[in-house]
């Protein structure tokens, strides 16, 4: 088993530390402060290239269950707000949920907070990656609150976000939640009609 200079075991079964990479707060391997990734000469170039090509960290089973529970709570809150105002409930959409989760995880990993990602894609382009069934798309994003109830209250207190939640044209909702990163809790709602 390979170890780095400080005699620590490898991360995730591969020696990312030896390749100049480290893990921080559940994010994918990120460049360390020691400079560019370099493997020891005796390892060869292939190991460093493998370590750099590792995919982003996937949530654990427990974290995924917690995220799914929080996402369900947001859907319940939205439907409660809509029904008290005489609007139909939104149904959960798997493609919209995938788009919302993708954006939440991307904002966490790439450390940005915006409706447009660093490549310039907006909500409609992200939704089109997963489905073409919808013609109208809206998005709410939030960060910071740990609970779904606090996040829902935050959105309902904002006129623009509340308008998305209560728009009669929407009939489906996808919710994404990502923990960790700069804001600790990142939330995305994707509406479609």
Short mmCIF file of C-alpha atoms in Angstrom, two decimals:
data_model
loop_
_atom_site.label_atom_id
_atom_site.label_comp_id
_atom_site.label_asym_id
_atom_site.label_seq_id
_atom_site.Cartn_x
_atom_site.Cartn_y
_atom_site.Cartn_z
CA UNK A 1 0.00 0.00 0.00
CA UNK A 2 1.39 3.41 -0.99
CA UNK A 3 1.80 6.15 1.60
CA UNK A 4 2.74 9.78 1.29
CA UNK A 5 5.60 11.61 3.02
CA UNK A 6 3.64 11.92 6.27
CA UNK A 7 2.99 8.15 6.35
CA UNK A 8 -0.78 8.56 5.86
CA UNK A 9 -2.77 5.81 4.13
CA UNK A 10 -4.12 6.53 0.65
CA UNK A 11 -7.52 8.16 0.19
CA UNK A 12 -10.25 6.07 -1.42
CA UNK A 13 -7.92 3.21 -2.29
CA UNK A 14 -5.69 5.39 -4.50
CA UNK A 15 -2.82 7.52 -3.41
CA UNK A 16 -4.20 10.99 -4.16
CA UNK A 17 -1.89 12.62 -1.66
CA UNK A 18 1.16 11.25 -3.47
CA UNK A 19 -0.24 12.78 -6.64
CA UNK A 20 -0.40 16.20 -4.95
CA UNK A 21 -4.16 16.11 -4.36
CA UNK A 22 -6.24 16.27 -1.19
CA UNK A 23 -9.92 15.93 -0.21
CA UNK A 24 -11.69 18.79 1.57
CA UNK A 25 -15.20 18.70 3.05
CA UNK A 26 -16.48 15.88 0.91
CA UNK A 27 -15.53 17.52 -2.39
CA UNK A 28 -13.80 15.80 -5.21
CA UNK A 29 -10.04 15.80 -5.07
CA UNK A 30 -8.78 19.35 -5.44
CA UNK A 31 -5.24 20.62 -6.05
CA UNK A 32 -3.33 20.96 -2.80
CA UNK A 33 -1.40 24.03 -1.73
CA UNK A 34 1.83 22.21 -2.49
CA UNK A 35 1.55 23.05 -6.18
CA UNK A 36 0.78 21.04 -9.28
CA UNK A 37 0.11 17.33 -9.04
CA UNK A 38 3.31 15.28 -9.16
CA UNK A 39 3.72 11.60 -8.48
CA UNK A 40 7.00 10.27 -7.08
CA UNK A 41 9.37 9.24 -9.85
CA UNK A 42 9.20 5.55 -8.90
CA UNK A 43 5.40 5.53 -9.43
CA UNK A 44 5.53 6.57 -13.05
CA UNK A 45 3.23 8.96 -14.84
CA UNK A 46 0.18 6.67 -15.09
CA UNK A 47 -0.77 6.83 -11.39
CA UNK A 48 -0.87 10.65 -11.34
CA UNK A 49 -3.02 10.67 -14.47
CA UNK A 50 -5.41 8.12 -12.91
CA UNK A 51 -5.71 10.18 -9.73
CA UNK A 52 -6.46 13.34 -11.69
CA UNK A 53 -9.16 11.56 -13.68
CA UNK A 54 -11.15 10.41 -10.62
CA UNK A 55 -14.83 11.46 -10.78
CA UNK A 56 -16.37 13.87 -8.30
CA UNK A 57 -17.12 12.40 -4.89
CA UNK A 58 -20.48 10.63 -4.72
CA UNK A 59 -22.62 11.07 -1.61
CA UNK A 60 -22.70 8.18 0.83
CA UNK A 61 -25.91 6.16 1.24
CA UNK A 62 -26.76 7.98 4.49
CA UNK A 63 -26.05 11.41 2.98
CA UNK A 64 -28.14 10.57 -0.10
CA UNK A 65 -31.05 9.46 2.12
CA UNK A 66 -30.81 12.70 4.12
CA UNK A 67 -30.69 14.77 0.93
CA UNK A 68 -33.70 12.94 -0.52
CA UNK A 69 -35.62 13.53 2.71
CA UNK A 70 -34.84 17.25 2.62
CA UNK A 71 -35.84 17.41 -1.04
CA UNK A 72 -39.20 15.75 -0.21
CA UNK A 73 -39.76 18.28 2.58
CA UNK A 74 -39.28 21.14 0.10
CA UNK A 75 -41.83 19.59 -2.26
CA UNK A 76 -44.30 19.24 0.63
CA UNK A 77 -43.75 22.85 1.67
CA UNK A 78 -44.25 24.10 -1.90
CA UNK A 79 -47.45 22.08 -2.30
CA UNK A 80 -48.75 23.31 1.06
CA UNK A 81 -48.17 26.94 -0.03
CA UNK A 82 -49.86 26.30 -3.39
CA UNK A 83 -52.93 24.51 -2.02
CA UNK A 84 -53.61 27.20 0.60
CA UNK A 85 -53.87 29.64 -2.32
CA UNK A 86 -56.11 27.40 -4.43
CA UNK A 87 -53.41 26.26 -6.86
CA UNK A 88 -52.87 22.63 -7.91
CA UNK A 89 -50.07 20.63 -6.32
CA UNK A 90 -46.85 20.13 -8.24
CA UNK A 91 -45.78 16.57 -8.96
CA UNK A 92 -42.22 15.42 -8.44
CA UNK A 93 -40.36 15.02 -11.71
CA UNK A 94 -37.32 12.72 -11.88
CA UNK A 95 -35.67 14.58 -14.80
CA UNK A 96 -36.17 17.93 -13.05
CA UNK A 97 -34.79 16.46 -9.82
CA UNK A 98 -31.70 15.25 -11.70
CA UNK A 99 -31.21 18.72 -13.19
CA UNK A 100 -31.65 20.36 -9.76
CA UNK A 101 -29.24 17.95 -8.06
CA UNK A 102 -26.70 18.44 -10.82
CA UNK A 103 -26.81 22.22 -10.38
CA UNK A 104 -26.68 22.06 -6.56
CA UNK A 105 -23.65 19.74 -6.65
CA UNK A 106 -21.99 21.81 -9.36
CA UNK A 107 -22.40 25.04 -7.35
CA UNK A 108 -20.92 23.29 -4.31
CA UNK A 109 -17.99 21.76 -6.18
CA UNK A 110 -17.13 24.78 -8.36
CA UNK A 111 -17.82 27.32 -5.58
CA UNK A 112 -20.26 29.60 -7.41
CA UNK A 113 -23.82 30.70 -6.64
CA UNK A 114 -25.73 31.68 -9.75
CA UNK A 115 -28.48 30.54 -12.08
CA UNK A 116 -25.87 30.32 -14.85
CA UNK A 117 -23.01 27.89 -14.44
CA UNK A 118 -19.41 28.80 -15.33
CA UNK A 119 -19.98 27.44 -18.87
CA UNK A 120 -22.89 29.87 -19.33
CA UNK A 121 -25.70 27.29 -19.21
CA UNK A 122 -28.96 28.37 -17.59
CA UNK A 123 -31.86 26.38 -16.14
CA UNK A 124 -33.43 25.56 -19.51
CA UNK A 125 -30.18 24.14 -20.92
CA UNK A 126 -29.70 22.00 -17.80
CA UNK A 127 -33.26 20.68 -17.96
CA UNK A 128 -32.85 19.85 -21.68
CA UNK A 129 -29.98 17.52 -20.70
CA UNK A 130 -32.53 15.29 -18.96
CA UNK A 131 -35.84 15.86 -20.78
CA UNK A 132 -37.46 17.84 -23.58
CA UNK A 133 -41.06 17.44 -22.32
CA UNK A 134 -41.34 20.89 -20.76
CA UNK A 135 -41.60 24.27 -22.49
CA UNK A 136 -41.60 26.60 -19.46
CA UNK A 137 -38.83 26.37 -16.86
CA UNK A 138 -38.08 28.36 -13.70
CA UNK A 139 -35.47 28.00 -10.97
CA UNK A 140 -34.98 29.05 -7.36
CA UNK A 141 -31.61 28.71 -5.63
CA UNK A 142 -30.73 29.21 -1.97
CA UNK A 143 -27.79 28.56 0.32
CA UNK A 144 -26.97 28.56 3.99
CA UNK A 145 -30.03 27.16 5.77
CA UNK A 146 -29.71 23.58 7.00
CA UNK A 147 -33.43 22.85 7.23
CA UNK A 148 -35.95 22.59 4.42
CA UNK A 149 -38.49 24.61 6.44
CA UNK A 150 -36.10 27.56 6.87
CA UNK A 151 -35.20 27.46 3.18
CA UNK A 152 -38.87 27.37 2.17
CA UNK A 153 -39.60 30.36 4.46
CA UNK A 154 -36.65 32.21 2.89
CA UNK A 155 -38.04 31.62 -0.61
CA UNK A 156 -41.58 32.61 0.38
CA UNK A 157 -40.28 35.87 1.90
CA UNK A 158 -38.73 36.86 -1.44
CA UNK A 159 -41.18 38.21 -4.05
CA UNK A 160 -39.37 36.70 -7.06
CA UNK A 161 -38.93 33.28 -5.50
CA UNK A 162 -42.51 33.26 -4.19
CA UNK A 163 -43.74 34.10 -7.72
CA UNK A 164 -41.96 30.99 -9.07
CA UNK A 165 -43.45 28.80 -6.34
CA UNK A 166 -46.98 30.12 -6.96
CA UNK A 167 -46.90 30.37 -10.78
CA UNK A 168 -50.02 28.56 -12.05
CA UNK A 169 -48.36 27.43 -15.31
CA UNK A 170 -45.98 25.10 -13.48
CA UNK A 171 -47.08 21.51 -12.97
CA UNK A 172 -43.84 19.71 -12.01
CA UNK A 173 -40.96 20.31 -9.61
CA UNK A 174 -37.49 18.91 -9.07
CA UNK A 175 -35.50 19.71 -5.92
CA UNK A 176 -31.76 19.31 -5.44
CA UNK A 177 -29.80 19.59 -2.20
CA UNK A 178 -26.04 19.42 -1.65
CA UNK A 179 -24.29 19.61 1.70
CA UNK A 180 -20.75 20.81 2.24
CA UNK A 181 -18.73 23.36 0.36
CA UNK A 182 -18.58 27.09 0.85
CA UNK A 183 -22.20 27.58 1.98
CA UNK A 184 -22.57 24.20 3.74
CA UNK A 185 -26.14 23.79 2.37
CA UNK A 186 -27.06 24.47 -1.26
CA UNK A 187 -30.66 24.18 -2.50
CA UNK A 188 -32.11 24.25 -6.03
CA UNK A 189 -35.73 24.11 -7.17
CA UNK A 190 -36.49 23.56 -10.87
CA UNK A 191 -40.07 24.23 -11.96
CA UNK A 192 -41.57 23.28 -15.32
CA UNK A 193 -44.83 23.42 -17.16
#
